[in-house]
Amino acid sequence: SQGAIALLNNDDASVVDVRSENDYEKGHIVNAINVTADKLKKGEGDLDAYKDKPLLLYCQTGQIASSLIRPLKKQGFNEVHALRGGVAAWQNENLPLTKDT
């Protein structure tokens, strides 16, 4: 999570929550955009404006987000990262989630 925090603070990364809308509404990382993994795999989700910025993807455990790195790079995203351990690890480190949309 330290690498993720550095990415957020220093590199102006855009955060994408790839979980369901329901999970997103229960609590997400501040300023995260919610685009489900299924939409991202299909090239949907309207993220073209973020192609030149670092993207930090996260899911519940990190596995789904990690599996999206290669497909997004093929779609032309330059820098894609996955939050290791996902929201579960984030919460284990007592890092905050918000319910603001």
Coordinates of N, CA, C and O in Angstrom, one line a residue:
S1 N 0.8 -1.2 0.0 CA 0.0 0.0 0.0 C 0.9 1.3 0.0 O 0.4 2.3 -0.4
Q2 N 2.1 1.2 0.5 CA 3.0 2.3 0.5 C 3.2 2.8 -0.9 O 3.2 4.0 -1.2
G3 N 3.4 1.9 -1.8 CA 3.6 2.2 -3.2 C 2.4 2.9 -3.8 O 2.5 3.9 -4.6
A4 N 1.2 2.4 -3.5 CA 0.0 3.0 -3.9 C -0.2 4.4 -3.4 O -0.6 5.3 -4.2
I5 N 0.2 4.6 -2.1 CA 0.0 6.0 -1.6 C 1.0 6.9 -2.2 O 0.6 8.1 -2.6
A6 N 2.2 6.5 -2.5 CA 3.2 7.3 -3.2 C 2.6 7.7 -4.6 O 2.8 8.8 -5.1
L7 N 2.1 6.7 -5.3 CA 1.5 6.9 -6.6 C 0.4 8.0 -6.6 O 0.3 8.9 -7.4
L8 N -0.4 7.9 -5.6 CA -1.6 8.8 -5.4 C -1.1 10.2 -5.1 O -1.5 11.2 -5.6
N9 N -0.1 10.3 -4.2 CA 0.4 11.6 -3.8 C 1.3 12.3 -4.8 O 1.3 13.5 -4.9
N10 N 2.2 11.5 -5.4 CA 3.2 12.1 -6.3 C 2.9 12.1 -7.7 O 3.4 13.0 -8.5
D11 N 2.2 11.1 -8.2 CA 2.1 10.9 -9.7 C 0.7 11.3 -10.2 O 0.4 11.0 -11.3
D12 N -0.1 11.8 -9.3 CA -1.5 12.3 -9.7 C -2.2 11.1 -10.4 O -2.8 11.3 -11.5
A13 N -2.1 9.9 -9.8 CA -2.8 8.8 -10.4 C -4.3 8.9 -10.3 O -4.8 9.5 -9.3
S14 N -5.0 8.3 -11.2 CA -6.4 8.2 -11.2 C -6.7 6.8 -10.6 O -6.1 5.8 -11.0
V15 N -7.6 6.7 -9.6 CA -8.0 5.5 -8.9 C -9.3 5.0 -9.5 O -10.3 5.7 -9.6
V16 N -9.2 3.7 -9.8 CA -10.4 3.0 -10.4 C -10.8 1.8 -9.6 O -10.0 0.9 -9.4
D17 N -12.0 1.9 -9.0 CA -12.5 0.7 -8.3 C -13.3 -0.2 -9.3 O -14.2 0.2 -9.9
V18 N -12.8 -1.4 -9.4 CA -13.3 -2.3 -10.4 C -14.4 -3.2 -9.9 O -14.8 -4.2 -10.5
R19 N -14.8 -3.0 -8.6 CA -15.8 -3.9 -8.0 C -17.2 -3.4 -8.4 O -17.3 -2.5 -9.2
S20 N -18.2 -4.1 -7.9 CA -19.5 -3.8 -8.3 C -19.9 -2.4 -7.7 O -19.3 -1.9 -6.8
E21 N -21.0 -1.8 -8.3 CA -21.4 -0.5 -7.8 C -21.9 -0.7 -6.3 O -21.6 0.2 -5.5
N22 N -22.5 -1.8 -6.0 CA -22.9 -2.0 -4.6 C -21.7 -2.0 -3.6 O -21.8 -1.4 -2.6
D23 N -20.6 -2.7 -4.0 CA -19.4 -2.7 -3.1 C -18.8 -1.3 -3.1 O -18.4 -0.9 -2.0
Y24 N -18.8 -0.6 -4.2 CA -18.2 0.7 -4.2 C -19.0 1.6 -3.3 O -18.4 2.4 -2.5
E25 N -20.3 1.5 -3.3 CA -21.1 2.4 -2.4 C -20.9 2.1 -0.9 O -21.1 3.0 -0.1
K26 N -20.5 0.9 -0.6 CA -20.3 0.5 0.8 C -19.0 1.2 1.4 O -18.9 1.3 2.6
G27 N -18.1 1.5 0.5 CA -16.9 2.2 0.9 C -15.8 2.0 -0.1 O -15.6 0.9 -0.6
H28 N -15.2 3.1 -0.5 CA -14.1 3.1 -1.5 C -13.0 4.1 -1.2 O -13.2 4.9 -0.3
I29 N -11.9 4.0 -1.9 CA -10.8 4.9 -1.7 C -11.3 6.3 -2.2 O -11.9 6.4 -3.2
V30 N -10.9 7.4 -1.5 CA -11.2 8.7 -1.8 C -10.9 9.0 -3.3 O -9.8 8.7 -3.8
N31 N -11.8 9.7 -4.0 CA -11.7 10.1 -5.4 C -11.7 8.9 -6.4 O -11.4 9.2 -7.6
A32 N -12.0 7.7 -6.0 CA -12.0 6.6 -6.9 C -13.2 6.7 -7.8 O -14.3 7.2 -7.4
I33 N -13.0 6.3 -9.1 CA -14.1 6.2 -10.1 C -14.5 4.7 -10.0 O -13.6 3.8 -10.0
N34 N -15.8 4.4 -10.2 CA -16.2 3.1 -10.2 C -16.5 2.6 -11.6 O -17.4 3.2 -12.3
V35 N -15.7 1.7 -12.2 CA -15.9 1.1 -13.5 C -15.7 -0.4 -13.3 O -14.6 -0.8 -12.9
T36 N -16.7 -1.2 -13.5 CA -16.6 -2.6 -13.2 C -15.5 -3.3 -14.1 O -15.3 -2.8 -15.2
A37 N -15.0 -4.4 -13.6 CA -14.0 -5.2 -14.3 C -14.6 -5.6 -15.7 O -13.9 -5.5 -16.7
D38 N -15.8 -6.0 -15.7 CA -16.4 -6.4 -17.0 C -16.4 -5.3 -18.0 O -16.1 -5.6 -19.2
K39 N -16.8 -4.1 -17.6 CA -16.8 -3.0 -18.5 C -15.4 -2.7 -19.1 O -15.2 -2.5 -20.2
L40 N -14.4 -2.8 -18.1 CA -13.0 -2.5 -18.6 C -12.5 -3.5 -19.6 O -11.8 -3.2 -20.5
K41 N -12.8 -4.8 -19.3 CA -12.4 -5.8 -20.3 C -13.0 -5.6 -21.7 O -12.4 -5.9 -22.7
K42 N -14.2 -5.0 -21.7 CA -14.8 -4.8 -23.0 C -14.4 -3.5 -23.6 O -14.9 -3.1 -24.7
G43 N -13.6 -2.7 -22.9 CA -13.1 -1.4 -23.5 C -14.1 -0.3 -23.2 O -14.1 0.7 -23.8
E44 N -15.1 -0.6 -22.3 CA -16.1 0.4 -21.9 C -15.6 1.1 -20.7 O -14.7 0.7 -20.1
G45 N -16.4 2.1 -20.3 CA -16.1 2.7 -19.0 C -15.6 4.2 -19.2 O -15.3 4.9 -18.2
D46 N -15.4 4.6 -20.4 CA -15.1 6.0 -20.6 C -13.9 6.5 -19.9 O -13.9 7.5 -19.3
L47 N -12.8 5.7 -20.0 CA -11.5 6.1 -19.3 C -10.5 6.7 -20.3 O -9.4 6.9 -19.9
D48 N -10.9 7.0 -21.5 CA -9.9 7.4 -22.5 C -9.2 8.7 -22.1 O -8.0 8.8 -22.4
A49 N -9.8 9.5 -21.3 CA -9.2 10.8 -20.8 C -8.0 10.5 -19.9 O -7.2 11.3 -19.7
Y50 N -7.9 9.2 -19.4 CA -6.9 8.8 -18.4 C -5.7 8.0 -19.1 O -4.9 7.6 -18.3
K51 N -5.7 7.9 -20.4 CA -4.7 7.0 -21.0 C -3.3 7.5 -20.8 O -2.4 6.6 -20.7
D52 N -3.1 8.8 -20.6 CA -1.7 9.2 -20.4 C -1.3 9.4 -18.9 O -0.3 9.9 -18.6
K53 N -2.3 9.1 -18.0 CA -2.0 9.3 -16.6 C -1.9 7.9 -16.0 O -2.4 6.9 -16.5
P54 N -1.2 7.8 -14.9 CA -1.1 6.5 -14.2 C -2.5 6.2 -13.6 O -3.2 7.0 -13.2
L55 N -2.8 4.9 -13.8 CA -4.1 4.4 -13.3 C -3.8 3.4 -12.2 O -2.9 2.6 -12.3
L56 N -4.5 3.5 -11.1 CA -4.4 2.5 -10.0 C -5.7 1.8 -9.9 O -6.7 2.5 -9.5
L57 N -5.7 0.6 -10.2 CA -6.9 -0.2 -10.1 C -7.0 -1.0 -8.8 O -5.9 -1.4 -8.3
Y58 N -8.2 -1.2 -8.3 CA -8.3 -2.0 -7.1 C -9.6 -2.8 -7.1 O -10.6 -2.3 -7.7
C59 N -9.6 -3.9 -6.5 CA -10.7 -4.8 -6.3 C -10.7 -5.2 -4.8 O -10.1 -4.5 -4.0
Q60 N -11.4 -6.3 -4.5 CA -11.4 -6.7 -3.1 C -10.1 -7.2 -2.6 O -9.6 -6.9 -1.5
T61 N -9.5 -8.1 -3.4 CA -8.3 -8.8 -3.0 C -7.1 -8.5 -3.8 O -6.0 -8.9 -3.4
G62 N -7.2 -7.9 -4.9 CA -6.1 -7.5 -5.8 C -6.0 -8.4 -7.0 O -5.3 -8.1 -8.0
Q63 N -6.7 -9.6 -7.0 CA -6.5 -10.5 -8.2 C -7.2 -10.0 -9.4 O -6.6 -10.1 -10.5
I64 N -8.4 -9.5 -9.3 CA -9.1 -9.1 -10.5 C -8.4 -7.8 -11.1 O -8.2 -7.7 -12.3
A65 N -8.1 -6.9 -10.2 CA -7.4 -5.7 -10.7 C -6.1 -6.0 -11.4 O -5.8 -5.5 -12.5
S66 N -5.3 -7.0 -10.9 CA -4.1 -7.4 -11.5 C -4.3 -8.0 -12.9 O -3.5 -7.8 -13.8
S67 N -5.4 -8.7 -13.0 CA -5.7 -9.4 -14.3 C -6.1 -8.4 -15.4 O -6.1 -8.7 -16.6
L68 N -6.4 -7.1 -15.0 CA -6.8 -6.1 -15.9 C -5.7 -5.3 -16.5 O -5.8 -4.5 -17.5
I69 N -4.5 -5.4 -15.9 CA -3.4 -4.6 -16.3 C -3.0 -4.8 -17.8 O -3.0 -3.9 -18.6
R70 N -2.8 -6.1 -18.2 CA -2.5 -6.4 -19.6 C -3.5 -5.9 -20.6 O -3.2 -5.2 -21.6
P71 N -4.8 -6.2 -20.4 CA -5.9 -5.8 -21.3 C -5.9 -4.3 -21.5 O -6.1 -3.8 -22.6
L72 N -5.7 -3.6 -20.4 CA -5.8 -2.1 -20.4 C -4.6 -1.5 -21.2 O -4.7 -0.6 -22.0
K73 N -3.4 -2.2 -21.0 CA -2.2 -1.7 -21.7 C -2.4 -1.9 -23.2 O -2.1 -1.1 -24.1
K74 N -3.1 -3.1 -23.6 CA -3.4 -3.3 -25.0 C -4.4 -2.3 -25.6 O -4.4 -2.0 -26.7
Q75 N -5.2 -1.7 -24.7 CA -6.2 -0.7 -25.1 C -5.5 0.7 -25.2 O -6.2 1.7 -25.5
G76 N -4.2 0.8 -24.8 CA -3.5 2.0 -25.0 C -3.2 2.8 -23.7 O -2.8 4.0 -23.8
F77 N -3.5 2.2 -22.6 CA -3.2 2.9 -21.3 C -1.7 2.7 -21.0 O -1.2 1.6 -21.1
N78 N -1.0 3.8 -20.8 CA 0.4 3.7 -20.6 C 0.9 3.1 -19.3 O 1.8 2.3 -19.3
E79 N 0.3 3.5 -18.2 CA 0.8 3.1 -16.9 C -0.4 2.6 -16.1 O -1.2 3.4 -15.7
V80 N -0.4 1.3 -15.8 CA -1.5 0.7 -15.1 C -0.9 -0.1 -13.9 O 0.0 -0.9 -14.1
H81 N -1.5 0.2 -12.8 CA -1.0 -0.5 -11.5 C -2.2 -1.1 -10.9 O -3.3 -0.7 -11.0
A82 N -2.0 -2.2 -10.1 CA -3.0 -2.8 -9.2 C -2.6 -2.6 -7.8 O -1.5 -2.8 -7.4
L83 N -3.6 -2.3 -7.0 CA -3.4 -2.2 -5.5 C -3.2 -3.6 -5.0 O -4.1 -4.4 -5.0
R84 N -2.0 -3.9 -4.5 CA -1.7 -5.3 -4.0 C -2.5 -5.6 -2.8 O -2.5 -4.8 -1.8
G85 N -3.2 -6.6 -2.8 CA -4.1 -7.0 -1.7 C -5.4 -6.4 -1.7 O -6.3 -6.7 -0.9
G86 N -5.7 -5.4 -2.6 CA -7.0 -4.8 -2.8 C -7.5 -4.0 -1.5 O -6.7 -3.7 -0.7
V87 N -8.8 -3.9 -1.5 CA -9.4 -3.1 -0.4 C -9.1 -3.9 0.9 O -9.0 -3.2 2.0
A88 N -9.1 -5.2 0.9 CA -8.8 -5.9 2.1 C -7.5 -5.5 2.8 O -7.5 -5.2 4.0
A89 N -6.5 -5.4 2.0 CA -5.1 -5.0 2.5 C -5.2 -3.5 3.0 O -4.6 -3.2 4.0
W90 N -5.9 -2.7 2.2 CA -6.0 -1.3 2.5 C -6.6 -1.1 3.9 O -6.1 -0.4 4.7
Q91 N -7.7 -1.8 4.1 CA -8.4 -1.8 5.4 C -7.5 -2.4 6.5 O -7.5 -1.9 7.7
N92 N -6.8 -3.4 6.2 CA -5.9 -4.0 7.3 C -4.8 -3.0 7.7 O -4.3 -3.2 8.9
E93 N -4.5 -2.1 6.9 CA -3.5 -1.1 7.3 C -4.1 0.1 7.8 O -3.5 1.2 8.0
N94 N -5.4 0.0 8.1 CA -6.2 1.1 8.7 C -6.2 2.4 7.8 O -6.3 3.5 8.4
L95 N -6.2 2.2 6.5 CA -6.3 3.3 5.6 C -7.8 3.6 5.4 O -8.6 2.7 5.4
P96 N -8.1 4.8 5.1 CA -9.5 5.2 5.1 C -10.3 4.8 3.8 O -9.7 4.8 2.7
L97 N -11.6 4.6 4.0 CA -12.5 4.4 2.8 C -13.5 5.5 3.0 O -13.8 6.0 4.2
T98 N -14.2 5.9 2.0 CA -15.2 6.9 2.1 C -16.5 6.4 1.4 O -16.4 5.5 0.6
K99 N -17.6 7.0 1.7 CA -18.9 6.6 1.1 C -19.4 7.7 0.2 O -20.4 7.6 -0.4
D100 N -18.6 8.8 0.1 CA -19.0 9.9 -0.8 C -18.9 9.5 -2.2 O -17.9 8.8 -2.6
T101 N -19.8 9.9 -3.0 CA -19.8 9.5 -4.5 C -19.4 10.7 -5.3 O -19.5 11.8 -4.9

